[in-house]
Coordinates of C-alpha atoms in Angstrom, one line a residue:
X1 CA 205.4 -6.8 31.6
X2 CA 208.1 -9.3 32.5
X3 CA 211.8 -8.7 31.9
X4 CA 215.2 -9.9 32.9
X5 CA 216.9 -7.1 34.8
X6 CA 220.4 -6.6 36.1
X7 CA 220.5 -5.2 39.6
X8 CA 223.1 -4.7 42.3
X9 CA 222.1 -8.1 43.6
X10 CA 222.3 -9.9 40.3
X11 CA 219.7 -10.8 37.7
X12 CA 216.1 -10.9 38.6
X13 CA 212.9 -11.7 36.7
X14 CA 211.0 -8.4 37.0
X15 CA 207.3 -9.3 36.7
X16 CA 206.2 -5.7 37.0
X17 CA 208.5 -3.9 34.5
X18 CA 206.9 -0.8 33.1
X19 CA 205.9 -0.9 29.4
X20 CA 208.4 1.1 27.3
X21 CA 207.4 4.6 26.1
X22 CA 208.3 5.4 22.5
X23 CA 210.3 8.4 21.6
X24 CA 209.9 10.0 18.1
X25 CA 211.7 7.7 15.6
X26 CA 211.2 4.5 17.6
X27 CA 209.3 1.3 17.3
X28 CA 207.8 -1.1 19.8
X29 CA 209.0 -4.7 19.2
X30 CA 207.5 -7.9 20.6
X31 CA 210.4 -10.3 20.7
X32 CA 209.9 -13.9 19.6
X33 CA 213.3 -15.3 20.4
X34 CA 216.3 -13.6 22.1
X35 CA 219.9 -14.9 22.2
X36 CA 222.2 -15.0 25.2
X37 CA 225.5 -13.3 24.4
X38 CA 228.8 -13.2 26.1
X39 CA 228.0 -9.7 27.3
X40 CA 224.8 -11.0 29.0
X41 CA 226.8 -13.7 30.8
X42 CA 229.4 -11.2 31.9
X43 CA 226.6 -9.0 33.3
X44 CA 225.0 -11.9 35.1
X45 CA 228.4 -12.7 36.7
X46 CA 228.8 -9.2 38.0
X47 CA 231.6 -8.2 35.5
X48 CA 229.8 -5.1 34.3
X49 CA 228.4 -2.0 35.8
X50 CA 225.3 -2.1 33.7
X51 CA 222.0 -2.0 35.5
X52 CA 218.7 -2.4 33.6
X53 CA 217.1 -4.9 31.2
X54 CA 219.7 -6.9 29.4
X55 CA 220.0 -8.4 26.0
X56 CA 220.6 -7.2 22.4
X57 CA 220.2 -10.3 20.1
X58 CA 216.6 -10.7 19.0
X59 CA 214.0 -11.5 16.3
X60 CA 210.6 -10.1 16.9
X61 CA 207.6 -8.4 15.4
X62 CA 207.3 -4.6 15.1
X63 CA 203.9 -3.8 16.7
X64 CA 203.9 0.0 16.9
X65 CA 205.9 2.9 15.5
X66 CA 206.3 6.6 16.1
X67 CA 208.0 8.3 13.2
X68 CA 210.1 11.4 13.9
X69 CA 208.3 14.6 12.8
X70 CA 211.3 15.6 10.8
X71 CA 211.9 12.2 9.2
X72 CA 212.2 12.0 5.4
X73 CA 209.1 10.6 3.6
X74 CA 211.2 7.6 2.3
X75 CA 212.2 6.7 5.9
X76 CA 208.6 6.9 7.1
X77 CA 207.4 4.7 4.3
X78 CA 210.2 2.2 5.0
X79 CA 209.3 2.0 8.7
X80 CA 205.6 1.7 7.9
X81 CA 206.2 -1.3 5.7
X82 CA 207.9 -3.0 8.7
X83 CA 204.8 -2.8 10.9
X84 CA 203.6 -6.3 11.7
X85 CA 206.7 -7.9 10.1
X86 CA 209.4 -9.9 11.7
X87 CA 212.5 -7.8 12.4
X88 CA 216.0 -8.0 13.6
X89 CA 218.3 -5.0 14.5
X90 CA 221.5 -3.4 15.5
X91 CA 222.3 -3.0 19.2
X92 CA 224.0 0.4 18.8
X93 CA 221.8 3.4 19.4
X94 CA 223.4 6.3 17.5
X95 CA 222.6 10.0 17.8
X96 CA 222.6 10.6 14.1
X97 CA 224.1 14.1 14.6
X98 CA 227.8 13.7 15.5
X99 CA 230.7 13.7 13.1
X100 CA 230.9 9.8 13.1
X101 CA 227.2 9.5 12.3
X102 CA 227.4 12.0 9.5
X103 CA 230.4 10.1 8.1
X104 CA 228.3 7.0 7.9
X105 CA 229.8 5.3 11.0
X106 CA 226.9 5.1 13.5
X107 CA 228.5 2.2 15.4
X108 CA 231.2 4.7 16.4
X109 CA 228.7 7.4 17.4
X110 CA 230.2 9.8 19.9
X111 CA 227.1 9.6 22.1
X112 CA 226.2 6.0 21.4
X113 CA 224.3 3.7 23.7
X114 CA 224.2 -0.1 23.5
X115 CA 221.1 -2.1 24.1
X116 CA 221.3 -4.1 27.3
X117 CA 225.0 -3.1 27.8
X118 CA 225.4 0.6 28.2
X119 CA 222.9 3.4 28.6
X120 CA 219.8 1.6 27.2
X121 CA 217.5 -1.2 28.2
X122 CA 217.7 -4.3 26.1
X123 CA 215.4 -6.9 24.5
X124 CA 215.0 -9.5 27.3
X125 CA 211.5 -8.2 27.9
X126 CA 208.0 -8.9 26.5
X127 CA 208.2 -5.5 24.7
X128 CA 211.1 -3.1 24.0
X129 CA 211.7 0.2 22.2
X130 CA 214.3 0.6 19.5
X131 CA 215.0 3.2 16.8
X132 CA 213.3 2.4 13.6
X133 CA 216.5 3.0 11.7
X134 CA 218.1 0.0 13.5
X135 CA 215.5 -2.4 12.2
X136 CA 215.6 -4.8 9.2
X137 CA 212.9 -7.0 7.8
X138 CA 213.6 -10.7 8.0
X139 CA 213.0 -12.6 4.7
X140 CA 210.4 -15.3 4.9
X141 CA 212.9 -17.9 4.0
X142 CA 214.8 -17.4 7.3
X143 CA 213.2 -19.1 10.3
X144 CA 213.3 -17.5 13.8
X145 CA 216.0 -19.8 15.0
X146 CA 218.3 -18.5 12.4
X147 CA 217.2 -14.9 12.3
X148 CA 218.1 -14.4 16.0
X149 CA 221.8 -14.9 15.0
X150 CA 221.8 -11.8 12.8
X151 CA 223.6 -9.5 15.2
X152 CA 226.5 -11.9 16.1
X153 CA 226.8 -13.1 12.5
X154 CA 227.0 -9.4 11.4
X155 CA 230.0 -9.0 13.8
X156 CA 231.7 -12.2 12.5
X157 CA 231.2 -11.0 8.9
X158 CA 232.7 -7.6 9.8
X159 CA 235.9 -9.3 10.9
X160 CA 236.2 -10.6 7.3
X161 CA 236.0 -7.0 6.0
X162 CA 238.9 -5.8 8.0
X163 CA 241.6 -7.2 5.7
X164 CA 242.1 -7.7 2.0
X165 CA 242.6 -11.2 0.6
X166 CA 245.7 -11.5 -1.6
X167 CA 246.7 -14.9 -3.1
X168 CA 245.6 -17.7 -0.8
X169 CA 246.4 -16.6 2.7
X170 CA 246.6 -18.7 5.8
X171 CA 244.0 -17.7 8.3
X172 CA 243.6 -19.0 11.8
X173 CA 240.6 -18.4 14.0
X174 CA 241.2 -18.8 17.8
X175 CA 238.4 -19.9 20.0
X176 CA 235.6 -22.5 19.6
X177 CA 232.8 -20.6 21.3
X178 CA 229.9 -19.2 19.4
X179 CA 231.8 -16.2 17.9
X180 CA 234.7 -18.4 16.8
X181 CA 232.4 -21.0 15.2
X182 CA 230.5 -18.3 13.3
X183 CA 233.7 -16.5 12.3
X184 CA 235.5 -19.6 11.0
X185 CA 232.5 -20.4 8.8
X186 CA 232.5 -16.9 7.3
X187 CA 236.3 -17.1 6.7
X188 CA 235.9 -20.5 5.1
X189 CA 234.0 -18.8 2.2
X190 CA 237.2 -17.0 1.2
X191 CA 239.9 -18.2 -1.1
X192 CA 242.1 -19.0 1.8
X193 CA 243.5 -21.9 3.9
X194 CA 241.3 -21.6 7.1
X195 CA 241.5 -23.5 10.4
X196 CA 240.0 -23.2 13.8
X197 CA 242.0 -23.7 17.0
X198 CA 240.1 -24.5 20.2
X199 CA 240.1 -26.4 23.5
X200 CA 236.9 -28.4 23.3
X201 CA 237.1 -31.6 21.2
X202 CA 233.4 -32.0 21.4
X203 CA 233.0 -28.9 19.3
X204 CA 235.4 -30.1 16.6
X205 CA 232.6 -32.3 15.2
X206 CA 230.9 -29.2 13.9
X207 CA 234.0 -28.3 12.0
X208 CA 234.2 -31.8 10.5
X209 CA 230.6 -31.5 9.3
X210 CA 231.5 -28.2 7.7
X211 CA 234.8 -29.6 6.2
X212 CA 236.8 -27.0 8.1
X213 CA 240.3 -27.7 9.4
X214 CA 240.5 -27.8 13.2
X215 CA 243.1 -28.5 15.9
X216 CA 243.5 -28.4 19.6
X217 CA 245.4 -25.2 20.6
X218 CA 248.1 -27.2 22.4
X219 CA 248.8 -29.3 19.3
X220 CA 250.0 -26.5 17.0
X221 CA 253.4 -25.0 16.6
X222 CA 254.2 -21.3 17.1
X223 CA 256.0 -20.7 13.8
X224 CA 254.8 -17.2 13.0
X225 CA 253.5 -18.3 9.6
X226 CA 249.9 -17.2 9.6
X227 CA 248.9 -14.3 7.4
X228 CA 245.8 -13.5 9.5
X229 CA 244.8 -14.6 13.0
X230 CA 241.3 -13.8 14.3
X231 CA 241.2 -13.9 18.1
X232 CA 237.7 -14.8 19.4
X233 CA 238.9 -16.0 22.8
X234 CA 238.7 -12.7 24.7
X235 CA 241.7 -13.7 26.9
X236 CA 245.2 -12.5 27.3
X237 CA 246.4 -16.1 26.4
X238 CA 244.5 -15.8 23.1
X239 CA 246.3 -12.6 22.1
X240 CA 249.6 -14.0 23.2
X241 CA 249.0 -17.1 21.0
X242 CA 247.9 -14.9 18.1
X243 CA 251.2 -13.0 18.3
X244 CA 253.1 -16.3 18.3
X245 CA 251.2 -17.5 15.2
X246 CA 251.1 -14.5 13.0
X247 CA 253.8 -13.8 10.5
X248 CA 255.8 -10.5 10.5
X249 CA 253.7 -7.8 8.9
X250 CA 250.6 -10.1 9.2
X251 CA 247.3 -9.1 10.8
X252 CA 245.7 -9.9 14.1
X253 CA 241.9 -9.2 14.3
X254 CA 240.6 -8.9 17.8
X255 CA 237.0 -10.1 17.7
X256 CA 236.2 -9.8 21.4
X257 CA 234.8 -7.4 24.0
X258 CA 237.4 -8.0 26.6
X259 CA 240.4 -5.8 27.2
X260 CA 243.6 -5.2 29.2
X261 CA 243.4 -3.8 32.8
X262 CA 242.7 -0.1 33.0
X263 CA 241.4 0.3 29.5
X264 CA 237.9 1.5 28.7
X265 CA 234.8 1.2 30.9
X266 CA 233.2 -1.5 33.0
X267 CA 229.9 -1.3 31.1
X268 CA 231.6 -2.1 27.8
X269 CA 234.0 -4.9 28.5
X270 CA 235.4 -7.5 30.9
X271 CA 238.9 -6.4 32.1
X272 CA 241.7 -9.0 31.8
X273 CA 243.2 -10.3 34.9
X274 CA 246.7 -9.3 33.7
X275 CA 248.6 -7.2 31.2
X276 CA 250.0 -8.5 27.9
X277 CA 253.5 -7.8 26.5
X278 CA 252.7 -6.2 23.1
X279 CA 256.3 -5.8 22.1
X280 CA 256.0 -8.6 19.4
X281 CA 253.5 -6.3 17.6
X282 CA 256.2 -3.6 17.3
X283 CA 259.1 -5.9 16.6
X284 CA 257.3 -7.9 13.9
X285 CA 255.3 -4.9 12.5
X286 CA 252.0 -6.6 12.9
X287 CA 248.7 -4.9 12.3
X288 CA 246.5 -5.2 15.4
X289 CA 242.9 -4.5 14.3
X290 CA 239.7 -4.3 16.3
X291 CA 236.4 -5.5 14.8
X292 CA 233.1 -4.7 16.5
X293 CA 229.6 -4.5 15.1
X294 CA 228.8 -5.2 11.5
X295 CA 226.0 -4.9 8.9
X296 CA 222.7 -6.6 9.8
X297 CA 221.7 -6.5 6.2
X298 CA 224.8 -8.5 5.2
X299 CA 224.1 -11.0 7.9
X300 CA 220.6 -11.6 6.5
X301 CA 222.1 -12.0 3.1
X302 CA 224.5 -14.7 4.4
X303 CA 221.6 -16.5 6.1
X304 CA 219.5 -16.4 3.0
X305 CA 222.3 -17.9 0.9
X306 CA 222.9 -20.5 3.7
X307 CA 226.6 -19.6 3.6
X308 CA 226.8 -20.2 7.4
X309 CA 224.9 -22.8 9.4
X310 CA 223.7 -21.4 12.8
X311 CA 221.2 -23.9 14.1
X312 CA 223.8 -26.5 15.0
X313 CA 225.2 -23.9 17.5
X314 CA 221.9 -23.9 19.5
X315 CA 222.6 -25.8 22.7
X316 CA 219.3 -25.1 24.5
X317 CA 216.0 -23.1 24.2
X318 CA 214.2 -22.1 27.4
X319 CA 211.2 -20.0 28.4
X320 CA 211.6 -16.6 29.9
X321 CA 210.8 -17.9 33.4
X322 CA 213.8 -20.2 33.2
X323 CA 216.1 -17.7 31.6
X324 CA 218.2 -16.6 34.6
X325 CA 219.4 -20.1 35.4
X326 CA 220.1 -20.9 31.7
X327 CA 222.1 -17.7 31.1
X328 CA 225.0 -18.8 33.3
X329 CA 224.6 -22.6 32.8
X330 CA 228.0 -23.9 31.7
X331 CA 228.7 -25.8 28.5
X332 CA 226.4 -23.9 26.1
X333 CA 227.4 -22.7 22.7
X334 CA 224.2 -20.7 22.3
X335 CA 221.2 -20.4 24.5
X336 CA 217.9 -19.0 23.1
X337 CA 215.1 -17.7 25.2
X338 CA 211.5 -18.0 23.8
X339 CA 209.5 -15.0 24.8

């Protein structure tokens, strides 16, 4: 079996990777397409301590399943219906037993692993194992090139759920990368005045096609008049700009995996090169809210309704044997790997 593996010497194409062994409650998936995420790029550039098969964005076919012996009959029936079907899934591997899991918050599981990022091999392989409870059937109306966006789209939609829309608020999305372009489309469906701020004029054409306001970051004032700012930049400069844009008692949503120095672990995030003065958060009584993984089912609903267009974000599609070079190639919004 072939797989893209992170090692101490960088990424390699492992042509003799062992086939995954299923544990009770897991399924064996043959991926069709996988998507390169920011986390994969960080791992490729040595910014993470993860070692193993990378990747967590996929659409594939469930080939085998091994139900848990204590699984409820309804869960076994649901999983059995997925066999042979196209599936997508959540990257978070939850224990199902801790207080967070029992409270219905598996993405905050105390013992969680994250596919291709922390404690668990990912999907950049010709076969991979994943808990059956993580999987969702892909509706026939959604092609593979759209379904592979389910996981990042779920995260973008989750950012929308972190605040309540009152009146017609002013919302700014910072960053014109893949997550920013997904997030601004999701926000544009709200009863709000929405704009995207970025640094790459060549990406503004997408916003024009979607009738979404857009400006270069350097062309906007810092008047503290935005009700909500969603920071998708993952940089200290992005958070500083967000604090300069948001109104007193407004909200900043951090939709990024990066963090300040000394916070968290190297397998989870890329540390910032410098600290950020957070005193404006205190002085202006701003809500600073993190947004992580969202609902895959909601993402599939969004794709079915065509509320968000994802195929224009695809920059290139390559075969597995060309994946390592493509993962770190600059200028891509989204790279897909055909398995």
